[in-house]
Amino acid sequence: MIYYFRSEKERMERQRIAEASKGVGKPKVGGKFELVDQDGRKWSSEEEMGGRFSLVSGIVGISADGMAVKRNFGHGHVTVYFGFTHCPDICPEELDKMAEMVDLVSIALPPTSSSNPTLLPIFITCDPARDTPSVLKTYLQEFHPSMIGLTGTWEQIKAVCKMYRVYFSTPEGVKPGMDYLVDHSIYFYLMDPEGDFVEAIGRTHSAEKAAKIISEHMSDWKGKIKK
């Protein structure tokens, strides 16, 4: 009985955090976008992410060159991360963490099939001038087999970053071979299957702690709440 009340209290606190995150008057986090994946195919978030839980990670900066993305959440759950392949340390560390989080969540909440993972990891580059589809494909093979890489034009990436309130600093109009800095913020943003922001997961969270938070929110989610 004590365990039940304790777990119910924790569930209600998670629900309070989730509901507070989508409170009236707050800037909306997330939105629809279209980009190109690591195989060079047009990728729509409405079609590919529909009904999924989504973990959106912010780690940003931008360039000039690229393509397009959309978002929706449908058959499973999703993890989205903003980064760039030339990042020397933070991006690789966070992508390793995201890969571990995906595996841990899949253990806690087994997928319905191998083609429909519990939590689909998505990497959105903030450096489209250098991160072409082929570059993303080679880079992401080092982290997780189910990871999707997306790239787009400078304008498109900037728009997606704005949707997710991700810090964006890379200059526009970068020429090939030009040296430039890509500054970034570092957060994962958990999104529910309705596309609503649930909770921010920072760099201080271990993969185990992050996976526990995600699994609990996913277990709590019962579908659209009628008001």
C-alpha positions in Angstrom: 0.0 0.0 0.0 2.8 2.4 0.9 4.6 1.5 -2.4 1.4 2.2 -4.4 0.9 5.6 -2.9 4.6 6.5 -3.4 4.5 5.4 -7.0 1.2 7.2 -7.6 2.7 10.4 -6.1 5.7 10.1 -8.4 3.4 9.5 -11.4 1.4 12.6 -10.6 4.5 14.7 -10.2 5.7 13.6 -13.7 2.2 14.4 -15.0 2.4 17.8 -13.3 5.8 18.5 -15.0 4.5 17.4 -18.4 1.3 19.5 -18.1 3.2 22.5 -16.8 5.6 22.3 -19.8 2.7 22.9 -22.2 1.0 25.6 -20.1 -1.0 28.4 -21.6 1.1 31.5 -22.5 4.4 29.6 -22.8 6.3 29.5 -26.1 5.5 26.2 -27.9 8.5 23.9 -28.3 8.5 21.8 -31.5 6.7 22.0 -34.8 6.4 20.5 -38.3 9.5 20.3 -40.5 10.9 18.5 -43.6 14.5 17.7 -44.4 16.6 15.1 -46.2 17.9 11.9 -44.5 21.3 10.3 -44.7 20.3 8.3 -47.8 19.3 11.5 -49.7 15.6 10.9 -49.4 13.1 13.6 -48.5 12.0 13.1 -44.9 8.8 14.3 -43.4 8.3 14.5 -39.6 4.6 14.2 -40.1 4.9 10.9 -41.9 8.0 9.4 -40.1 7.5 10.5 -36.5 3.7 10.3 -36.3 2.5 9.2 -32.9 5.9 8.6 -31.3 7.4 9.8 -28.1 10.3 12.1 -29.1 13.5 13.0 -27.3 14.8 16.3 -28.9 18.3 17.2 -28.0 19.6 20.7 -28.5 23.2 21.2 -29.4 23.5 23.8 -32.1 25.2 26.1 -34.5 24.7 26.4 -38.3 26.2 26.8 -41.8 25.0 27.5 -45.3 24.0 24.6 -47.6 21.5 21.9 -47.2 18.0 20.5 -47.6 14.6 19.9 -45.5 12.2 18.0 -42.3 8.6 17.7 -40.8 7.3 16.4 -37.4 4.4 14.4 -36.1 4.4 11.5 -33.6 2.7 8.1 -34.6 3.7 4.4 -34.1 6.4 4.3 -31.4 8.6 6.9 -29.7 11.4 9.2 -31.0 14.6 10.9 -29.8 15.8 14.0 -31.7 19.2 15.6 -31.2 20.7 18.7 -32.8 24.5 18.6 -33.4 27.2 18.5 -36.1 29.7 15.9 -37.2 32.8 18.2 -36.8 32.1 18.6 -33.1 35.3 17.3 -31.4 33.9 16.0 -28.1 30.4 17.1 -26.9 28.4 15.7 -29.8 30.1 12.3 -29.8 29.6 12.0 -26.1 25.9 13.0 -26.3 25.3 10.7 -29.2 26.9 7.8 -27.3 24.6 8.7 -24.4 21.5 8.8 -26.7 22.4 5.4 -28.2 22.6 4.0 -24.7 19.4 5.6 -23.7 17.6 4.1 -26.7 18.9 0.6 -25.8 17.9 1.0 -22.1 14.4 2.2 -23.0 14.0 -0.7 -25.4 14.9 -3.1 -22.5 12.4 -1.4 -20.1 9.7 -1.1 -22.8 10.4 -3.8 -25.5 9.5 -2.7 -29.1 6.6 -4.4 -30.9 8.9 -5.3 -33.8 12.5 -4.9 -34.9 11.3 -2.4 -37.6 9.5 -0.3 -35.0 11.9 0.6 -32.2 10.5 1.8 -28.9 12.5 5.0 -29.2 13.7 6.2 -32.6 16.9 8.3 -32.4 17.1 11.3 -34.8 20.1 13.5 -35.3 19.5 16.9 -37.0 22.7 18.6 -38.1 23.2 22.3 -37.4 26.1 22.4 -39.9 24.5 21.6 -43.3 27.3 23.1 -45.3 29.6 20.3 -44.3 27.1 17.6 -43.2 25.8 16.2 -46.4 23.7 13.0 -46.4 26.8 10.9 -47.2 28.8 12.5 -44.4 25.9 11.9 -41.9 25.6 8.3 -43.0 29.2 7.5 -42.4 29.3 9.4 -39.1 26.1 8.0 -37.5 27.1 4.4 -38.3 29.5 4.7 -35.3 26.7 5.3 -32.8 23.4 3.3 -33.3 22.0 1.3 -36.3 18.5 2.9 -36.0 19.7 6.5 -35.8 18.3 8.8 -38.5 20.4 11.7 -39.8 18.8 14.8 -41.2 20.1 17.9 -43.0 18.7 20.9 -44.7 19.3 24.5 -46.0 20.6 27.1 -43.6 17.1 28.7 -43.5 15.4 25.3 -42.9 17.8 24.3 -40.1 17.5 27.8 -38.5 13.7 27.4 -38.6 13.8 24.0 -36.9 16.1 25.3 -34.2 13.7 28.1 -33.5 10.8 25.7 -33.2 12.7 23.8 -30.6 14.2 26.8 -28.8 17.7 25.6 -29.6 20.6 28.1 -29.6 21.7 28.8 -33.2 24.8 30.8 -34.1 26.5 29.5 -37.2 26.8 32.3 -39.9 24.9 32.2 -43.2 26.7 32.0 -46.5 29.7 29.9 -45.4 31.9 29.0 -48.4 33.6 25.5 -48.9 36.8 25.3 -47.0 36.0 28.3 -44.8 36.8 27.9 -41.1 34.1 28.9 -38.7 32.9 28.2 -35.2 29.7 26.3 -34.3 28.4 27.3 -30.9 25.7 25.2 -29.3 23.4 24.5 -26.3 23.2 21.0 -24.9 19.8 19.6 -24.1 17.5 16.7 -25.0 13.9 17.7 -25.3 11.4 14.9 -24.6 8.2 15.2 -26.7 5.1 13.2 -26.3 3.2 11.4 -29.2 1.0 14.5 -29.6 4.1 16.6 -30.3 4.0 18.4 -27.0 7.1 19.2 -25.0 7.3 17.1 -21.8 10.6 17.6 -20.0 14.2 18.8 -20.8 17.0 16.4 -20.1 20.4 18.1 -19.6 24.0 17.0 -19.8 24.2 16.2 -16.1 21.8 13.3 -16.5 23.4 9.9 -17.0 22.1 7.6 -19.7 20.5 5.4 -17.0 18.8 8.4 -15.3 17.6 9.8 -18.7 16.3 6.4 -19.8 14.4 6.0 -16.5 12.8 9.5 -16.9 11.8 8.7 -20.6 10.5 5.2 -19.8 8.3 6.6 -16.9 6.8 9.3 -19.1 6.2 6.8 -21.8 4.5 4.4 -19.4 2.4 7.2 -18.0 1.2 8.4 -21.3 -2.4 7.2 -22.1 -3.1 9.0 -25.3 -4.8 12.3 -25.9 -6.5 13.8 -22.8 -10.0 15.1 -23.5 -10.7 18.4 -21.9 
